[in-house]
Amino acid sequence: MFSEQFFDLLLDFGDDWKVDDVKVNFKIAEVDIFVSYIGTKADCPESMEPCGIYDHRDNRRWRHLDTMQFKTFINCKVPRVKSSVGVKTISVPWADNYERHSYLFESLAIDLLKATKNQTQTAKLLRCGFNVVNRIIHLSVKRGMAKRPKDAAFTNLSLDEKSFKKGHKYVSVLSSPLGGVIIDVVEGRDKKATKELLEKVIAPEHRDSVKTVSVDMWKAYLTSVEEVLPNAKIVHDRFHLIKYLNEAIDKVRRREVKHHEGLKNSRFVLLKNKMNLTDKQQIIFEHIQASNYEVSRAWRVRENFKDIFGTASINEAFSLFIKWSASVLNTNIKELIKVAKMFNNHLKGVCNALTTSFSNAMAERLNGKIQEIKTVGRGYRTFMNFRSAILFFHGGLNLYPHK
């Protein structure tokens, strides 16, 4: 029915391996291919010395690519050799010695995972257990991280947080804004975790190569960067700076809406960019500006801050920021004054943000992609599963097996 010679040609494991038998079980739609080693000697997998065959292990079974609608398995009693380091099982050309699936099956699983972004759906398509797909993710990430160049020198980094579980559980995400990839992830956002992440990723000889690190104002991040990368310029990313001002604007609006009916349903009118307003929102916006509410003055303060971005020099940025900060105090709006004081406490990082083009914009986009992973996967129970999924999809790794 199925020709052994036919599968010999398809599998092409080399002259030392031969297909002895092919068995088909029509009730459960499975094909078992039995392969044997016909060579007289084999290399020890550890010492690499050629040795005679010592004995054979019990039969092992590996899941392979399907033969039409039939699940297909490779079976083999793998030989052992006795070398100077002891009795060792030789390597097989179709799979890793410690796995129960072939390299080709693993490559197909990686392709399907990239397409579906869902482990459950991938397992369903492959007709295998969820644990098999989950293990392939971990294996491919481990392999990809090992293949990543050890001498890679990053000039610009972004450090951001992402919620992991309910109850204020976070992970810290280190990414490359130029490469658009996530470098690594660590559980937690305290100083210890952040320092370990930076020290693990950036080798001591490459730390002087880092020119900028884009972060928010989280103290643990700032302290860790200053200690591990003392020569790097800390840049407080634009996204978070504008976010703080937007939050202040919304607090002013919520305070004033209790006394001014014209501010009802105006939240997004004030938070959106003016050019993105609809015709209806434009009418509401013009009414608010004409009424000279506190929130309209708060909006102008935010726009004035935006105008400082792209300043040519750090001295000019410092001068313009001081003028902006003084204008905030003149508004006498407590919500804005609180933000301005916070900016003053992080003056160097804020001024760097006003003069540099690097920000956490790419990190925020990657953050959104991480959220997509969480949503599609319906959450992750363990950090290791979460980390592997993040690096699998957005680590820019070479995930595929070498064979």
CSV table of C-alpha atoms in Angstrom, one decimal:
chain,number,residue,atom,x,y,z
A,1,MET,CA,0.0,0.0,0.0
A,2,PHE,CA,2.5,2.6,1.2
A,3,SER,CA,5.9,2.0,-0.3
A,4,GLU,CA,8.9,2.1,2.0
A,5,GLN,CA,11.0,3.3,-0.9
A,6,PHE,CA,8.6,6.1,-1.5
A,7,PHE,CA,9.0,7.4,2.1
A,8,ASP,CA,12.7,6.9,1.9
A,9,LEU,CA,12.8,9.4,-1.0
A,10,LEU,CA,10.5,11.8,0.8
A,11,LEU,CA,12.2,11.8,4.1
A,12,ASP,CA,15.7,11.7,2.7
A,13,PHE,CA,17.5,11.1,6.1
A,14,GLY,CA,20.7,10.1,4.5
A,15,ASP,CA,22.6,6.9,3.6
A,16,ASP,CA,22.8,5.6,7.2
A,17,TRP,CA,19.0,5.7,7.7
A,18,LYS,CA,16.4,3.5,6.1
A,19,VAL,CA,12.6,3.1,6.2
A,20,ASP,CA,11.9,-0.5,7.1
A,21,ASP,CA,8.2,-0.5,7.4
A,22,VAL,CA,5.0,1.6,7.0
A,23,LYS,CA,1.9,0.8,9.0
A,24,VAL,CA,-1.5,2.4,8.5
A,25,ASN,CA,-4.4,2.5,11.0
A,26,PHE,CA,-7.5,3.5,9.1
A,27,LYS,CA,-9.7,3.5,12.2
A,28,ILE,CA,-7.8,6.4,13.8
A,29,ALA,CA,-6.3,7.7,10.5
A,30,GLU,CA,-2.6,7.4,11.5
A,31,VAL,CA,0.5,6.4,9.6
A,32,ASP,CA,3.5,5.0,11.4
A,33,ILE,CA,6.9,5.1,9.6
A,34,PHE,CA,9.5,2.8,11.1
A,35,VAL,CA,13.1,3.9,10.5
A,36,SER,CA,16.3,2.1,11.4
A,37,TYR,CA,20.0,3.0,11.5
A,38,ILE,CA,22.0,0.8,9.1
A,39,GLY,CA,25.5,2.3,9.6
A,40,THR,CA,28.1,0.4,11.6
A,41,LYS,CA,29.5,3.5,13.3
A,42,ALA,CA,28.1,6.8,14.5
A,43,ASP,CA,29.5,10.0,16.1
A,44,CYS,CA,29.1,10.5,19.9
A,45,PRO,CA,26.9,13.6,20.3
A,46,GLU,CA,29.1,15.0,23.0
A,47,SER,CA,32.7,14.0,22.2
A,48,MET,CA,32.1,13.8,18.4
A,49,GLU,CA,34.3,10.7,18.2
A,50,PRO,CA,33.2,8.0,15.8
A,51,CYS,CA,32.2,4.8,17.7
A,52,GLY,CA,30.7,1.5,17.1
A,53,ILE,CA,27.1,0.9,17.9
A,54,TYR,CA,26.7,-0.2,21.5
A,55,ASP,CA,22.9,-1.0,21.7
A,56,HIS,CA,19.5,0.5,20.8
A,57,ARG,CA,17.0,2.3,22.9
A,58,ASP,CA,13.3,1.3,23.1
A,59,ASN,CA,11.2,2.5,20.3
A,60,ARG,CA,10.5,6.3,20.2
A,61,ARG,CA,7.7,8.0,18.3
A,62,TRP,CA,7.8,11.5,16.8
A,63,ARG,CA,4.9,13.5,15.3
A,64,HIS,CA,5.7,14.5,11.7
A,65,LEU,CA,3.9,16.3,8.9
A,66,ASP,CA,0.6,14.7,8.0
A,67,THR,CA,0.3,12.4,5.0
A,68,MET,CA,-2.9,13.8,3.4
A,69,GLN,CA,-5.6,13.5,6.1
A,70,PHE,CA,-3.5,10.9,8.1
A,71,LYS,CA,-1.5,11.9,11.2
A,72,THR,CA,2.0,10.7,10.6
A,73,PHE,CA,4.6,9.5,13.1
A,74,ILE,CA,8.2,8.5,12.7
A,75,ASN,CA,9.3,5.5,14.8
A,76,CYS,CA,12.8,4.5,15.6
A,77,LYS,CA,14.9,2.4,18.0
A,78,VAL,CA,17.7,5.0,18.2
A,79,PRO,CA,21.2,3.5,18.5
A,80,ARG,CA,23.6,4.3,21.4
A,81,VAL,CA,27.4,4.5,21.2
A,82,LYS,CA,30.0,4.0,23.9
A,83,SER,CA,32.6,6.7,23.8
A,84,SER,CA,35.2,8.2,26.2
A,85,VAL,CA,32.4,10.1,27.9
A,86,GLY,CA,30.1,7.1,28.4
A,87,VAL,CA,27.1,5.5,26.7
A,88,LYS,CA,25.2,8.2,24.7
A,89,THR,CA,22.2,8.2,22.4
A,90,ILE,CA,23.1,9.4,18.9
A,91,SER,CA,21.4,12.4,17.3
A,92,VAL,CA,18.7,11.8,14.7
A,93,PRO,CA,18.4,14.0,11.6
A,94,TRP,CA,14.7,14.7,11.9
A,95,ALA,CA,14.3,15.9,15.5
A,96,ASP,CA,15.9,17.1,18.7
A,97,ASN,CA,16.7,14.2,20.9
A,98,TYR,CA,14.5,15.5,23.8
A,99,GLU,CA,11.4,16.3,21.7
A,100,ARG,CA,8.6,14.2,20.4
A,101,HIS,CA,7.9,16.1,17.2
A,102,SER,CA,10.0,16.6,14.1
A,103,TYR,CA,11.8,19.8,12.9
A,104,LEU,CA,9.3,20.1,10.0
A,105,PHE,CA,6.3,19.7,12.3
A,106,GLU,CA,7.8,22.4,14.6
A,107,SER,CA,8.3,24.7,11.6
A,108,LEU,CA,4.7,24.3,10.5
A,109,ALA,CA,3.5,25.0,14.1
A,110,ILE,CA,5.6,28.3,14.1
A,111,ASP,CA,4.0,29.3,10.7
A,112,LEU,CA,0.5,28.6,12.0
A,113,LEU,CA,1.1,30.5,15.3
A,114,LYS,CA,2.3,33.5,13.4
A,115,ALA,CA,-0.9,33.4,11.3
A,116,THR,CA,-3.4,32.7,14.0
A,117,LYS,CA,-1.6,34.4,17.0
A,118,ASN,CA,-3.6,31.8,19.1
A,119,GLN,CA,-2.2,28.6,20.6
A,120,THR,CA,-5.6,26.9,21.0
A,121,GLN,CA,-6.5,27.4,17.4
A,122,THR,CA,-3.0,26.3,16.3
A,123,ALA,CA,-3.3,23.1,18.3
A,124,LYS,CA,-6.7,22.5,16.8
A,125,LEU,CA,-5.4,22.9,13.2
A,126,LEU,CA,-2.5,20.6,13.9
A,127,ARG,CA,-4.7,18.1,15.8
A,128,CYS,CA,-2.3,18.0,18.7
A,129,GLY,CA,-2.4,19.0,22.4
A,130,PHE,CA,-2.2,22.5,23.6
A,131,ASN,CA,0.9,21.6,25.6
A,132,VAL,CA,2.7,20.6,22.4
A,133,VAL,CA,2.2,24.1,20.8
A,134,ASN,CA,3.0,25.8,24.1
A,135,ARG,CA,6.3,23.9,24.3
A,136,ILE,CA,7.1,24.8,20.7
A,137,ILE,CA,6.7,28.5,21.6
A,138,HIS,CA,9.1,28.2,24.5
A,139,LEU,CA,11.6,26.2,22.5
A,140,SER,CA,11.6,28.5,19.5
A,141,VAL,CA,12.0,31.6,21.7
A,142,LYS,CA,14.9,30.0,23.6
A,143,ARG,CA,16.5,29.1,20.3
A,144,GLY,CA,15.9,32.6,18.9
A,145,MET,CA,17.4,34.3,21.9
A,146,ALA,CA,20.5,32.0,21.7
A,147,LYS,CA,20.9,33.0,18.0
A,148,ARG,CA,20.6,36.7,18.6
A,149,PRO,CA,24.1,38.3,18.2
A,150,LYS,CA,25.8,38.7,21.5
A,151,ASP,CA,27.8,41.7,20.2
A,152,ALA,CA,24.7,43.8,19.3
A,153,ALA,CA,25.2,47.4,20.5
A,154,PHE,CA,22.0,49.4,20.9
A,155,THR,CA,22.2,53.2,20.7
A,156,ASN,CA,18.6,53.9,21.6
A,157,LEU,CA,16.3,52.0,24.1
A,158,SER,CA,12.8,52.3,25.3
A,159,LEU,CA,11.7,51.1,28.7
A,160,ASP,CA,8.0,50.8,29.4
A,161,GLU,CA,5.5,48.8,31.6
A,162,LYS,CA,2.6,46.6,30.7
A,163,SER,CA,0.0,45.2,33.0
A,164,PHE,CA,0.2,41.4,33.4
A,165,LYS,CA,-2.5,40.4,35.8
A,166,LYS,CA,-5.2,42.1,37.9
A,167,GLY,CA,-4.0,43.5,41.2
A,168,HIS,CA,-1.3,45.8,39.9
A,169,LYS,CA,0.9,43.0,38.4
A,170,TYR,CA,3.2,44.4,35.8
A,171,VAL,CA,6.0,43.4,33.4
A,172,SER,CA,8.8,45.7,32.3
A,173,VAL,CA,9.4,45.8,28.5
A,174,LEU,CA,12.7,46.8,27.0
A,175,SER,CA,12.5,47.6,23.3
A,176,SER,CA,14.5,49.1,20.4
A,177,PRO,CA,12.7,52.1,18.9
A,178,LEU,CA,14.9,51.9,15.8
A,179,GLY,CA,14.5,48.1,15.2
A,180,GLY,CA,10.8,48.1,16.3
A,181,VAL,CA,11.4,44.9,18.3
A,182,ILE,CA,11.1,43.9,21.9
A,183,ILE,CA,14.5,43.0,23.3
A,184,ASP,CA,13.4,41.3,26.5
A,185,VAL,CA,10.8,41.3,29.2
A,186,VAL,CA,11.1,41.0,33.0
A,187,GLU,CA,8.5,40.4,35.7
A,188,GLY,CA,7.8,43.4,37.9
A,189,ARG,CA,8.8,47.1,37.6
A,190,ASP,CA,10.8,47.6,40.7
A,191,LYS,CA,14.5,48.6,40.8
A,192,LYS,CA,15.8,45.1,41.3
A,193,ALA,CA,13.9,43.7,38.3
A,194,THR,CA,14.7,46.6,36.0
A,195,LYS,CA,18.4,46.5,36.8
A,196,GLU,CA,18.6,42.8,36.2
A,197,LEU,CA,16.9,43.4,32.8
A,198,LEU,CA,19.3,46.1,31.7
A,199,GLU,CA,22.4,44.2,33.0
A,200,LYS,CA,21.3,41.0,31.3
A,201,VAL,CA,20.6,42.6,27.9
A,202,ILE,CA,23.4,45.2,27.7
A,203,ALA,CA,26.9,43.8,28.1
A,204,PRO,CA,29.3,46.0,30.1
A,205,GLU,CA,31.4,46.7,27.0
A,206,HIS,CA,28.4,48.0,25.1
A,207,ARG,CA,26.8,50.2,27.8
A,208,ASP,CA,28.7,53.3,26.6
A,209,SER,CA,27.1,52.9,23.2
A,210,VAL,CA,23.6,53.6,24.5
A,211,LYS,CA,22.9,57.3,23.8
A,212,THR,CA,19.3,57.7,24.9
A,213,VAL,CA,16.8,55.7,27.0
A,214,SER,CA,13.1,56.7,26.6
A,215,VAL,CA,11.2,56.2,29.8
A,216,ASP,CA,8.3,57.6,31.8
A,217,MET,CA,8.8,59.1,35.3
A,218,TRP,CA,8.7,55.9,37.3
A,219,LYS,CA,11.4,56.2,39.9
A,220,ALA,CA,12.6,52.6,39.7
A,221,TYR,CA,13.2,53.0,35.9
A,222,LEU,CA,15.1,56.3,36.3
A,223,THR,CA,17.3,55.0,39.1
A,224,SER,CA,18.1,51.8,37.2
A,225,VAL,CA,19.0,53.6,34.0
A,226,GLU,CA,21.2,56.0,35.9
A,227,GLU,CA,23.1,53.2,37.6
A,228,VAL,CA,23.5,50.8,34.7
A,229,LEU,CA,23.8,53.3,31.9
A,230,PRO,CA,25.2,56.4,33.5
A,231,ASN,CA,26.3,57.9,30.1
A,232,ALA,CA,22.9,57.5,28.5
A,233,LYS,CA,20.6,60.5,28.1
A,234,ILE,CA,17.2,60.0,29.8
A,235,VAL,CA,14.3,61.1,27.7
A,236,HIS,CA,10.8,61.4,29.1
A,237,ASP,CA,8.7,60.3,26.1
A,238,ARG,CA,6.3,62.7,24.5
A,239,PHE,CA,3.4,60.3,24.8
A,240,HIS,CA,3.5,60.3,28.6
A,241,LEU,CA,4.1,64.0,28.9
A,242,ILE,CA,1.1,64.8,26.8
A,243,LYS,CA,-0.9,62.1,28.7
A,244,TYR,CA,-0.2,63.9,32.0
A,245,LEU,CA,-1.5,67.2,30.6
A,246,ASN,CA,-4.6,65.5,29.1
A,247,GLU,CA,-5.4,64.0,32.4
A,248,ALA,CA,-5.1,67.4,34.0
A,249,ILE,CA,-7.4,68.9,31.3
A,250,ASP,CA,-10.0,66.2,31.9
A,251,LYS,CA,-9.9,66.8,35.7
A,252,VAL,CA,-10.6,70.5,35.1
A,253,ARG,CA,-13.4,69.7,32.8
A,254,ARG,CA,-15.0,67.3,35.3
A,255,ARG,CA,-14.8,70.0,38.0
A,256,GLU,CA,-16.3,72.7,35.8
A,257,VAL,CA,-19.0,70.6,34.1
A,258,LYS,CA,-20.9,70.7,37.4
A,259,HIS,CA,-21.4,74.4,37.0
A,260,HIS,CA,-21.4,74.8,33.2
A,261,GLU,CA,-23.9,72.9,31.0
A,262,GLY,CA,-21.9,73.7,27.9
A,263,LEU,CA,-19.1,71.3,28.9
A,264,LYS,CA,-21.3,68.2,28.9
A,265,ASN,CA,-20.2,65.6,26.4
A,266,SER,CA,-17.0,67.5,25.6
A,267,ARG,CA,-14.4,65.2,26.9
A,268,PHE,CA,-13.0,63.9,23.6
A,269,VAL,CA,-13.5,67.3,22.0
A,270,LEU,CA,-10.8,68.7,24.3
A,271,LEU,CA,-8.5,65.6,24.2
A,272,LYS,CA,-8.4,65.0,20.5
A,273,ASN,CA,-6.1,66.9,18.1
A,274,LYS,CA,-7.9,69.8,16.7
A,275,MET,CA,-7.4,68.6,13.1
A,276,ASN,CA,-9.2,65.3,13.9
A,277,LEU,CA,-12.4,66.9,15.2
A,278,THR,CA,-15.7,66.2,13.4
A,279,ASP,CA,-17.9,69.1,12.3
A,280,LYS,CA,-20.1,68.7,15.3
A,281,GLN,CA,-17.1,68.5,17.7
A,282,GLN,CA,-15.7,71.6,16.0
A,283,ILE,CA,-18.8,73.6,16.9
A,284,ILE,CA,-18.6,72.4,20.6
A,285,PHE,CA,-14.9,73.2,20.7
A,286,GLU,CA,-15.4,76.8,19.4
A,287,HIS,CA,-18.2,77.4,21.9
A,288,ILE,CA,-15.9,76.2,24.8
A,289,GLN,CA,-13.0,78.5,23.6
A,290,ALA,CA,-15.3,81.5,23.2
A,291,SER,CA,-16.7,81.0,26.7
A,292,ASN,CA,-13.2,81.2,28.3
A,293,TYR,CA,-13.7,78.4,30.8
A,294,GLU,CA,-10.7,77.3,32.9
A,295,VAL,CA,-10.6,74.1,30.8
A,296,SER,CA,-10.2,76.2,27.6
A,297,ARG,CA,-7.2,77.9,29.2
A,298,ALA,CA,-5.9,74.4,30.2
A,299,TRP,CA,-6.2,73.3,26.6
A,300,ARG,CA,-4.2,76.3,25.4
A,301,VAL,CA,-1.5,75.5,28.0
A,302,ARG,CA,-1.2,72.0,26.5
A,303,GLU,CA,-1.0,73.3,23.0
A,304,ASN,CA,1.7,75.7,24.0
A,305,PHE,CA,3.7,72.8,25.5
A,306,LYS,CA,3.4,70.9,22.2
A,307,ASP,CA,4.9,73.9,20.3
A,308,ILE,CA,8.1,73.5,22.3
A,309,PHE,CA,8.8,70.0,20.9
A,310,GLY,CA,11.5,70.0,18.2
A,311,THR,CA,13.6,72.8,19.9
A,312,ALA,CA,17.1,73.0,18.4
A,313,SER,CA,19.2,73.0,21.6
A,314,ILE,CA,18.9,72.0,25.2
A,315,ASN,CA,19.5,75.6,26.4
A,316,GLU,CA,16.7,76.9,24.2
A,317,ALA,CA,14.4,74.1,25.4
A,318,PHE,CA,15.3,75.0,29.1
A,319,SER,CA,14.5,78.7,28.5
A,320,LEU,CA,11.2,77.9,26.7
A,321,PHE,CA,10.2,75.4,29.4
A,322,ILE,CA,10.8,77.9,32.2
A,323,LYS,CA,8.5,80.5,30.3
A,324,TRP,CA,5.9,77.8,29.8
A,325,SER,CA,6.1,76.8,33.5
A,326,ALA,CA,5.6,80.4,34.6
A,327,SER,CA,2.6,80.7,32.3
A,328,VAL,CA,1.1,77.6,34.1
A,329,LEU,CA,1.5,79.3,37.5
A,330,ASN,CA,-0.3,82.4,36.1
A,331,THR,CA,-3.3,80.3,35.2
A,332,ASN,CA,-3.9,79.5,38.9
A,333,ILE,CA,-5.3,76.1,37.8
A,334,LYS,CA,-4.3,73.6,40.5
A,335,GLU,CA,-4.5,70.6,38.2
A,336,LEU,CA,-2.0,72.1,35.7
A,337,ILE,CA,0.3,73.5,38.4
A,338,LYS,CA,0.6,70.0,39.9
A,339,VAL,CA,1.7,68.6,36.5
A,340,ALA,CA,4.1,71.6,35.9
A,341,LYS,CA,5.8,70.9,39.3
A,342,MET,CA,6.2,67.2,38.4
A,343,PHE,CA,7.8,68.3,35.1
A,344,ASN,CA,10.1,70.6,37.0
A,345,ASN,CA,11.2,67.7,39.3
A,346,HIS,CA,12.3,65.8,36.1
A,347,LEU,CA,13.5,68.9,34.2
A,348,LYS,CA,16.5,67.2,32.5
A,349,GLY,CA,14.5,64.4,31.0
A,350,VAL,CA,11.7,66.7,30.0
A,351,CYS,CA,14.1,69.1,28.2
A,352,ASN,CA,15.7,66.1,26.5
A,353,ALA,CA,12.3,65.1,25.2
A,354,LEU,CA,11.8,68.6,23.8
A,355,THR,CA,15.0,68.4,21.7
A,356,THR,CA,15.2,64.8,20.6
A,357,SER,CA,13.2,62.9,18.0
A,358,PHE,CA,13.3,59.6,20.0
A,359,SER,CA,10.3,58.8,22.1
A,360,ASN,CA,8.3,55.8,23.4
A,361,ALA,CA,6.0,56.0,20.4
A,362,MET,CA,7.3,52.7,19.1
A,363,ALA,CA,7.2,51.2,22.6
A,364,GLU,CA,3.5,52.3,22.9
A,365,ARG,CA,2.7,50.6,19.5
A,366,LEU,CA,4.5,47.4,20.8
A,367,ASN,CA,2.5,47.8,24.0
A,368,GLY,CA,-0.7,47.7,21.9
A,369,LYS,CA,0.5,44.6,20.1
A,370,ILE,CA,1.2,43.0,23.5
A,371,GLN,CA,-2.4,43.8,24.5
A,372,GLU,CA,-3.6,42.1,21.3
A,373,ILE,CA,-1.6,39.0,22.4
A,374,LYS,CA,-3.3,39.1,25.8
A,375,THR,CA,-6.8,39.6,24.2
A,376,VAL,CA,-6.4,36.8,21.7
A,377,GLY,CA,-4.9,34.4,24.2
A,378,ARG,CA,-7.5,35.4,26.8
A,379,GLY,CA,-4.8,36.3,29.3
A,380,TYR,CA,-1.8,34.4,30.6
A,381,ARG,CA,-1.5,32.6,34.0
A,382,THR,CA,2.3,32.6,34.3
A,383,PHE,CA,4.9,35.2,33.5
A,384,MET,CA,7.0,32.7,31.5
A,385,ASN,CA,4.2,31.9,29.1
A,386,PHE,CA,3.5,35.7,28.7
A,387,ARG,CA,7.2,36.5,28.1
A,388,SER,CA,7.6,33.7,25.5
A,389,ALA,CA,4.5,34.8,23.7
A,390,ILE,CA,5.7,38.5,23.6
A,391,LEU,CA,9.2,37.5,22.3
A,392,PHE,CA,7.8,34.9,19.9
A,393,PHE,CA,5.5,37.5,18.1
A,394,HIS,CA,7.5,40.7,18.5
A,395,GLY,CA,11.1,39.8,19.5
A,396,GLY,CA,12.3,39.8,15.9
A,397,LEU,CA,13.9,36.4,16.5
A,398,ASN,CA,14.9,33.6,14.2
A,399,LEU,CA,12.5,31.1,15.6
A,400,TYR,CA,12.9,28.2,13.2
A,401,PRO,CA,15.0,25.0,13.9
A,402,HIS,CA,18.3,24.7,12.2
A,403,LYS,CA,17.2,21.6,10.4
